Structure formats: C-alpha cells, structure tokens
Coordinates of C-alpha atoms and ligand atoms in Angstrom, one line a residue:
X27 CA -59.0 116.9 31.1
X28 CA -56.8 118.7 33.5
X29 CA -55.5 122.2 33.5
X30 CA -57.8 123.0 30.5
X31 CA -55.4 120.9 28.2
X32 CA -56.8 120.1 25.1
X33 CA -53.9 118.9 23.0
X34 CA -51.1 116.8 24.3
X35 CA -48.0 115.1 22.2
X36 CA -46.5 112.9 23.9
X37 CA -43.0 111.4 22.6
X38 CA -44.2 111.4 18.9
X39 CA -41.7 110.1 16.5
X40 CA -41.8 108.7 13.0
X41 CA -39.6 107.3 11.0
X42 CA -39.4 106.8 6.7
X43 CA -37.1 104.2 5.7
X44 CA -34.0 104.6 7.6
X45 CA -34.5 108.5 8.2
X46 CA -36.2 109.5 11.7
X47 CA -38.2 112.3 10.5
X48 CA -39.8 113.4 13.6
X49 CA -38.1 112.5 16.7
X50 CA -39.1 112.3 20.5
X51 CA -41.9 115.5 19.7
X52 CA -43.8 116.2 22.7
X53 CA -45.9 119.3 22.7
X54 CA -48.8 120.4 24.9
X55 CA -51.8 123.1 24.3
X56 CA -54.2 124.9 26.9
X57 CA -57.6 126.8 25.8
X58 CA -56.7 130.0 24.8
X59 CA -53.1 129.3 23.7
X60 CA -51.2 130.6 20.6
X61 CA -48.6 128.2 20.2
X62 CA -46.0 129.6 17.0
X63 CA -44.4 126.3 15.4
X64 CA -41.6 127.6 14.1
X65 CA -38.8 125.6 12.2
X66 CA -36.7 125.9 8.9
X67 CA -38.0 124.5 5.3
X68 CA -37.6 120.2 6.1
X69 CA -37.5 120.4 9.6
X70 CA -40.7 118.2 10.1
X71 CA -43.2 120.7 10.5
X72 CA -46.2 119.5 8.5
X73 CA -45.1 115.9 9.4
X74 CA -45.4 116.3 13.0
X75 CA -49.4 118.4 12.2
X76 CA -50.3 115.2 10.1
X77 CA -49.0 113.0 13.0
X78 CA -51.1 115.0 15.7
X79 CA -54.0 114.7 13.1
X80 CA -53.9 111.5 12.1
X81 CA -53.3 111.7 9.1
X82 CA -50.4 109.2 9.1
X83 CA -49.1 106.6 11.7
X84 CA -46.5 107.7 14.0
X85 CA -43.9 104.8 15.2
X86 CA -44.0 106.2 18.3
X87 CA -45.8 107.6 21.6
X88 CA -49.1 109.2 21.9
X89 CA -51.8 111.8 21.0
X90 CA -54.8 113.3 23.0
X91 CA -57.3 115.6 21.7
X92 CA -59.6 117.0 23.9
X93 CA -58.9 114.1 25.9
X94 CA -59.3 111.0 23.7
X95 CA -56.4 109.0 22.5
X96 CA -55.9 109.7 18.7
X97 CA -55.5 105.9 18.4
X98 CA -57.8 104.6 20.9
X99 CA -60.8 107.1 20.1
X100 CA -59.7 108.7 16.8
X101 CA -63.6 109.6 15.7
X102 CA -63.5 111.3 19.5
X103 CA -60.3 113.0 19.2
X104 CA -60.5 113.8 15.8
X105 CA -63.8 115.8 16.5
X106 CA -62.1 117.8 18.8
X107 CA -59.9 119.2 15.8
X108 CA -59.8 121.8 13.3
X109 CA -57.1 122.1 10.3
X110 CA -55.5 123.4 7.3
X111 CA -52.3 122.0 5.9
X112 CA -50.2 124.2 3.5
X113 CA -53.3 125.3 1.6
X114 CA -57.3 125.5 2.5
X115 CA -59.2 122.9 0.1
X116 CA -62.2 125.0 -1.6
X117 CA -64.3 124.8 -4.8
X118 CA -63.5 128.0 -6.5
X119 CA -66.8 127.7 -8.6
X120 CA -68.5 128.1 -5.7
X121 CA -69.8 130.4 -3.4
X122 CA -68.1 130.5 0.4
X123 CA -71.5 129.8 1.4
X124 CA -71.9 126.9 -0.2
X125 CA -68.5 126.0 0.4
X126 CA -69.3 126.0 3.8
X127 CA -73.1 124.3 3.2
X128 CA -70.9 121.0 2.0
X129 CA -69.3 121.3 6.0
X130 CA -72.4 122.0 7.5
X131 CA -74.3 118.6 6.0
X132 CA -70.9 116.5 6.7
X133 CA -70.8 117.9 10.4
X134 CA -74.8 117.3 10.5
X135 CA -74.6 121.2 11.1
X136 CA -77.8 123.2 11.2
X137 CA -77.3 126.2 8.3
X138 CA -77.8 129.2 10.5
X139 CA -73.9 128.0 11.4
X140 CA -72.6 129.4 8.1
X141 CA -73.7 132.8 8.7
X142 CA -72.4 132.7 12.2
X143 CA -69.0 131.5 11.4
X144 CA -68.5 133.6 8.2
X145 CA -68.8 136.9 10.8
X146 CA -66.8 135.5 13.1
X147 CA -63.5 135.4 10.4
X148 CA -65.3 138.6 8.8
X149 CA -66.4 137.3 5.4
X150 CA -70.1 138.2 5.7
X151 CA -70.2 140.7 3.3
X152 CA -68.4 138.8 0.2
X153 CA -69.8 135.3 1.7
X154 CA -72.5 134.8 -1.8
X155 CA -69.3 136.0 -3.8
X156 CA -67.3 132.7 -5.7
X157 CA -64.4 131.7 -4.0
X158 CA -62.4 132.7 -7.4
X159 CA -63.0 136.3 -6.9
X160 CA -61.6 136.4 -3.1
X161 CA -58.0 137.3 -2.4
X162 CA -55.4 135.1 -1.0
X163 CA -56.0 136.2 2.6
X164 CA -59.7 136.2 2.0
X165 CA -59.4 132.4 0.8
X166 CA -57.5 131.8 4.2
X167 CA -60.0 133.1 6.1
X168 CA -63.0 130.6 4.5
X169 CA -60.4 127.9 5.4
X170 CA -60.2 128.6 8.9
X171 CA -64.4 128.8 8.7
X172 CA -64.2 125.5 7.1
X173 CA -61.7 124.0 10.1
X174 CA -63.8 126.1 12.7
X175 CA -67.8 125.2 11.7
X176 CA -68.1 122.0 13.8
X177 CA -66.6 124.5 16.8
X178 CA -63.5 122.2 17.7
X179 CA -61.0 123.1 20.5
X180 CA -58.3 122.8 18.7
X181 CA -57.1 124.7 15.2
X182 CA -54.0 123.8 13.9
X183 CA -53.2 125.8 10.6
X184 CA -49.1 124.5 8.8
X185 CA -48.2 127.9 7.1
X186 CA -51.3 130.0 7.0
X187 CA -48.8 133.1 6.5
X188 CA -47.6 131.6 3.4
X189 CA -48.4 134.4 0.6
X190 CA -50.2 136.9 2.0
X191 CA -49.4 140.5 2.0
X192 CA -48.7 142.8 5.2
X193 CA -52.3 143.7 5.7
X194 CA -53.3 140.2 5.1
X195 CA -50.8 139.3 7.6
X196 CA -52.0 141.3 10.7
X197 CA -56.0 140.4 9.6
X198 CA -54.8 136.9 10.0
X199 CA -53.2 137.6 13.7
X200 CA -56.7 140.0 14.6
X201 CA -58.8 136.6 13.8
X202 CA -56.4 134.3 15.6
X203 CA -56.1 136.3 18.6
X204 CA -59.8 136.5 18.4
X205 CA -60.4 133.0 17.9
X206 CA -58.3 132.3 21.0
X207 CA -59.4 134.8 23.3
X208 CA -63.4 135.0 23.0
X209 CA -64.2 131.2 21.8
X210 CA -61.2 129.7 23.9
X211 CA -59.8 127.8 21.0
X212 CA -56.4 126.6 21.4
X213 CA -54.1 127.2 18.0
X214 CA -51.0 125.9 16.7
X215 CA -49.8 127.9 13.9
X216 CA -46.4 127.0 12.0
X217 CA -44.3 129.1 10.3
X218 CA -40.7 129.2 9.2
X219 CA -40.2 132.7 9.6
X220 CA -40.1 134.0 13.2
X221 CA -40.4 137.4 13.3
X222 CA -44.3 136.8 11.7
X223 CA -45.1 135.0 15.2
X224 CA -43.5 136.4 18.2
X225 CA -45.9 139.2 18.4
X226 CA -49.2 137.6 19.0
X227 CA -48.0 133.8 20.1
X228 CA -47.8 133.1 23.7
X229 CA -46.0 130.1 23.3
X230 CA -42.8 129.7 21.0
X231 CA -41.5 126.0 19.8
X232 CA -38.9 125.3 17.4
X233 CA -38.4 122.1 15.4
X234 CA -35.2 121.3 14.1
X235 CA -34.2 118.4 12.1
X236 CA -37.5 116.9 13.8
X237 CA -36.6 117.8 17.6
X238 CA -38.2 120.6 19.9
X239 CA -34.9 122.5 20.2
X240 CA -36.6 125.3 22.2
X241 CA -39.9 125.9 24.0
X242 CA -40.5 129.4 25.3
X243 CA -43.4 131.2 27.5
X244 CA -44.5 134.2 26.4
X245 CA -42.2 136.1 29.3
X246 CA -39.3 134.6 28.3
X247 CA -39.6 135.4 24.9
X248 CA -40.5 139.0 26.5
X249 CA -37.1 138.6 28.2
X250 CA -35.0 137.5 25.2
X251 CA -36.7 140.6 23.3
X252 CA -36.4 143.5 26.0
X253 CA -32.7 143.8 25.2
X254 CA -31.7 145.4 22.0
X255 CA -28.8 146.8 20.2
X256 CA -29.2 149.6 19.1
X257 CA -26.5 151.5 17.1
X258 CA -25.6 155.5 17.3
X259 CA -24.2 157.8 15.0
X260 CA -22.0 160.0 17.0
X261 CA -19.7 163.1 16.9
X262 CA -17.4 161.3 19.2
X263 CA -16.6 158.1 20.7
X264 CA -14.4 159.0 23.7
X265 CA -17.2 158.3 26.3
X266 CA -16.5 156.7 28.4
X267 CA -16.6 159.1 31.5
X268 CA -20.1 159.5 30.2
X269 CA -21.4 156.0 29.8
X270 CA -20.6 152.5 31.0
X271 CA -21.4 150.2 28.6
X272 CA -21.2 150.8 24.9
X273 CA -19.1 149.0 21.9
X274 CA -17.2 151.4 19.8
X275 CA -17.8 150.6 15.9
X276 CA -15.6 153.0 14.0
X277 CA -14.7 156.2 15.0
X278 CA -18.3 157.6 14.3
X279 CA -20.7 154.6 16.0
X280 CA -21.1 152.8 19.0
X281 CA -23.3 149.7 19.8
X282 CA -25.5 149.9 23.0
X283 CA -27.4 147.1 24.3
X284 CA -29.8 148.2 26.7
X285 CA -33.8 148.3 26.9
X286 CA -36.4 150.7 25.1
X287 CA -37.0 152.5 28.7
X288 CA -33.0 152.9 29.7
X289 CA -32.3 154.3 26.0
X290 CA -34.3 157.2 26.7
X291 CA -32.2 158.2 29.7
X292 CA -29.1 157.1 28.2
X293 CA -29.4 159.4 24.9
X294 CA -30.2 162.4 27.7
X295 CA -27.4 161.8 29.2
X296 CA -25.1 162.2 25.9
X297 CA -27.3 165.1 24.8
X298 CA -26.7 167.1 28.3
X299 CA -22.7 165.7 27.7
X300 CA -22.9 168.4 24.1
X301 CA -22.5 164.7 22.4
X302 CA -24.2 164.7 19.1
X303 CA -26.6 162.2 17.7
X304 CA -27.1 161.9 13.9
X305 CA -28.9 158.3 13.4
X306 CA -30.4 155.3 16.1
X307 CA -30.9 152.6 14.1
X308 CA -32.4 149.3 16.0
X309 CA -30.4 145.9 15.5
X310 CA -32.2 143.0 14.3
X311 CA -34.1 141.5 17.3
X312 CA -32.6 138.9 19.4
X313 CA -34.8 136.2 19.0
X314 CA -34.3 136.0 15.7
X315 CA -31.0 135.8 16.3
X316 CA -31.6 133.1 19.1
X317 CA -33.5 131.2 16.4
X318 CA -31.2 131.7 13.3
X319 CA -28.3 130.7 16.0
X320 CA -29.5 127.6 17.3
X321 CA -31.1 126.1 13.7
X322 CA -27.2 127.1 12.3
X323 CA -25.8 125.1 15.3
X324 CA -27.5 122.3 14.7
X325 CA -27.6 122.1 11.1
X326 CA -23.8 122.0 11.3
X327 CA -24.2 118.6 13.5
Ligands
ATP6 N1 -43.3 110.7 2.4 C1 -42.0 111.1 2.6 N2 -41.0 110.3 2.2 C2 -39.7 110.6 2.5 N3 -39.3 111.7 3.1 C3 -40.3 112.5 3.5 C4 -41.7 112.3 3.3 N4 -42.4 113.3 3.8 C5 -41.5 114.1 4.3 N5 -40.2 113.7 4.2 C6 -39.0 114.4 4.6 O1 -39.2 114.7 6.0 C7 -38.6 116.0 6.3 C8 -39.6 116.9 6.9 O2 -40.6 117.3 6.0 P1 -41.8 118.3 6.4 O3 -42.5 118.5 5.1 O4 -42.5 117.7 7.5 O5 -41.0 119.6 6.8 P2 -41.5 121.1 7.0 O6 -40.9 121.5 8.3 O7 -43.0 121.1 6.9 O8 -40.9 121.8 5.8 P3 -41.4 123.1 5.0 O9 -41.1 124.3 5.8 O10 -40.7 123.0 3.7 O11 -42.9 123.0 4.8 C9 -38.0 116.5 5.0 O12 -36.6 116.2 5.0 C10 -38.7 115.7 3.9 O13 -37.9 115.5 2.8
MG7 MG1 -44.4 122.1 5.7

C-alpha cells in the first residue's frame, strides 16, 4: 500500500438494462480521511457503496481495499471493510451487548472487544439496555460498533444523517472525527444534503447522475467558503466614496461579498463614515450554492 491508501475506485461503472447507473467512478481514501459523498436523491450513491463493497458486480474497472482486489481477494479486501447501508441491521429484542456478542463469535472476536468498542462510540452506559429502548442516534451509534468490532480500515456509512436530530447530528460528527483521527480509520460518509458535511469532511465528492462532478480538498472547499455575502440594512446607499465594492439592493440594502476578517474593518469604516447599520444578515454559503449549481446544470442535460 502506498501513501497510506486504503481504499481505491478505480473506473467503477455499472449498468441495469440499458441505464448506466454508475459511470466511470473513481475515488480514492487515505487513513485518516473524511471523505463526504454527497449527491442528490438517485444519483447513485448507495449503488456505487454496494459496488465498492461487493455487494453487487460492477461491469466495469476495479476495487482495492486495504490493498486486495475486491474481485481477486474479496475475503481479503472485504476484511478490510466496515459498513452500514441506509439503516444499521439490529435485533431490537436484544441487548447492544449481545447484539454485538453475535459480531464478536462471527469475527472469532474475543468478548472483552464489546466493551471496548461500545466506549469508543460512547454507549457503555446503556450497552445491557434493549436496542428498542435506544434513540435513533443511539441505534446509529451500535451500527457503527457493529461495522467497527473486527477494527477495519475502512468505514463506509450511505446516510447515517438520515433522521437524527441536531444533537444527534454533531454526536455523530464527534465519533467520526474521532474514529478518523485516534484509530486512523478512513470514512466515507454520504449524504444528500451538503451543508451537514462540509464542516468535519476533509474531502468533498459529488455524484451526479452517477459521475464524480466535483472533488474538493479540504482548502479548497476552505477557499470556496471564505467568501460570503453578506447583506446590510443601511440608512443610505450613496457610498461609494466610502467603499469599493458593494451591490446596491433597494434603496435601504447593499450586498457585500467579502471575508469574516475584512467585514470587521469594512463595517468600521461605514460606522466612522456616520453610516447606520440596522441588520447583517449572512447569505446562504457558497458551496451550497456551488453544489445546488452544478447538480441544476446537469440535471438540465
Ligand atoms: N436494481 C435496480 N434496478 C433498476 N434501477 C435501479 C436499481 N437500483 C438502483 N436503480 C436506479 O439507480 C439510480 C441510483 O440509485 P441509488 O439508490 O444508488 O441512488 P442514491 O444516490 O443512493 O439515492 P438516494 O439519495 O435516494 O438514496 C436510481 O435512478 C435508481 O432508480
Ligand atoms: Mg441511497
């Protein structure tokens, strides 16, 4: 394995009847990697995870996990691989701990495992409670303990989002960057809504219509976020001694696009020019807007 890659897509495509469902998908993970998988509802999402885990024949190019060939070595690659697709499988009559006991004998796991994986996604206090009585996200979190016992270097979760409230939401993020950072797992994590990755993903691809339309590092994304618009409710609008870029709205706003540093100086500035400011309101972010821009363009296709 070179450059610590543990997951590699090469070309993927797949095909059912005459419609090419994924196409030409080529995606690559390093330890420690938070890769967001973001595309609208159809775009192939889940078909490209069950691809990359073998969980149906792809027409087309190649798979490495942990350095085997999915098709060559599939009990090998497939080792390397933790997952949960749309929704964790569980026995609700049961306990998490003996939810996880079933793992443990499959994986030919000692049981001091359970215990040790149930702290790490912080369900050792409820893990003798039945799975019925958790909450959504606390159900999520005995997945990932499920897809995490056998300590793969992979974790791919489709949609783990899907449901939970707020809190749930950023408990979620705490254990994934966790996961990533102190046991070097690499994650995939799909989603079709954007704004619930950027935050904690280094990596951002997008799937449309089954094609990686973009693929962005963790500065760029930085980049594409550090400008905003923000919008300014203002006594006056003839400024334009006082500033150099702005868009006039109506006769009581103006749109600036600048960063979070340069606003500060820019609002002294019309302070110190007796200009007065009612209201800053923050546009939605540009990313989104990348994302919503590009999936419309293509779409329309
Ligand atoms: N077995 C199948 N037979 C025919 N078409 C299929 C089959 N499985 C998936 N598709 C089609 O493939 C496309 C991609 O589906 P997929 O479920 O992978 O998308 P997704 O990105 O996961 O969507 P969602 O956000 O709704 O989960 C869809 O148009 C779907 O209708
Ligand atoms: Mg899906």
């Amino acid at each position: 394995m070179s450059n610590n890659i543990v997951l590699e897509c090469n070309n993927i495509w797949k095909k059912i009847g005459h419609h090419v469902i994924v196409n030409d998908v080529s995606l690559l993970l390093r330890q420690g990697d938070i890769l967001g998988f973001i595309g609208p509802n159809g775009a192939g999402k889940t078909t490209t995870i069950k691809l990359m885990l073998g969980l149906q024949f792809f027409n087309g190019g190649s798979v490495k996990i942990g350095g085997y060939d999915l098709r060559k070595d599939f009990v090998s690659a497939i080792s390397n691989v933790g997952a949960i697709i749309e929704n964790p499988d569980l026995y609700m009559y049961m306990s998490g701990y003996e939810n996880l006991k079933i793992c443990t004998k499959l994986y030919g796991l000692s049981e001091d495992r359970i215990l040790e994986v149930a702290k790490l996604v912080g369900l050792e206090n409820r893990i003798h409670d039945k799975v019925k009585k958790y909450s959504l996200g606390m159900r999520q979190r005995l997945g990932i303990a499920q897809a995490i016992i056998h300590r793969p270097k992979v974790l791919i979760l489709d949609e783990p989002m899907n449901g939970l409230d707020p809190e749930g939401i950023k408990d979620l993020k705490v254990l994934l960057e966790k996961l990533a950072s102190e046991e070097n797992m690499a994650i995939l994590v799909s989603s079709h809504i954007l704004s619930e990755l950027e935050n904690f993903c280094n990596r951002i691809c997008i799937l449309v219509k089954g094609k990686i339309v973009q693929d962005l590092k963790i500065d760029e994304i930085k980049e594409k976020l550090a400008n905003l618009n923000y919008i300014l409710e203002v006594n006056r609008i003839d400024l334009h001694e006082i500033l150099y870029h702005f868009e006039v709205i109506d006769e009581n706003h103006i749109k600036i696009n600048t960063t979070k540093d340069k606003l500060a100086n820019i609002l002294k500035t019309l302070l110190l020019n007796d200009v007065d400011i009612y209201e800053i309101k923050k546009e939605v972010n540009s990313l989104e807007d990348v994302f919503l821009k590009v999936t419309k363009d293509i779409s329309n296709d």
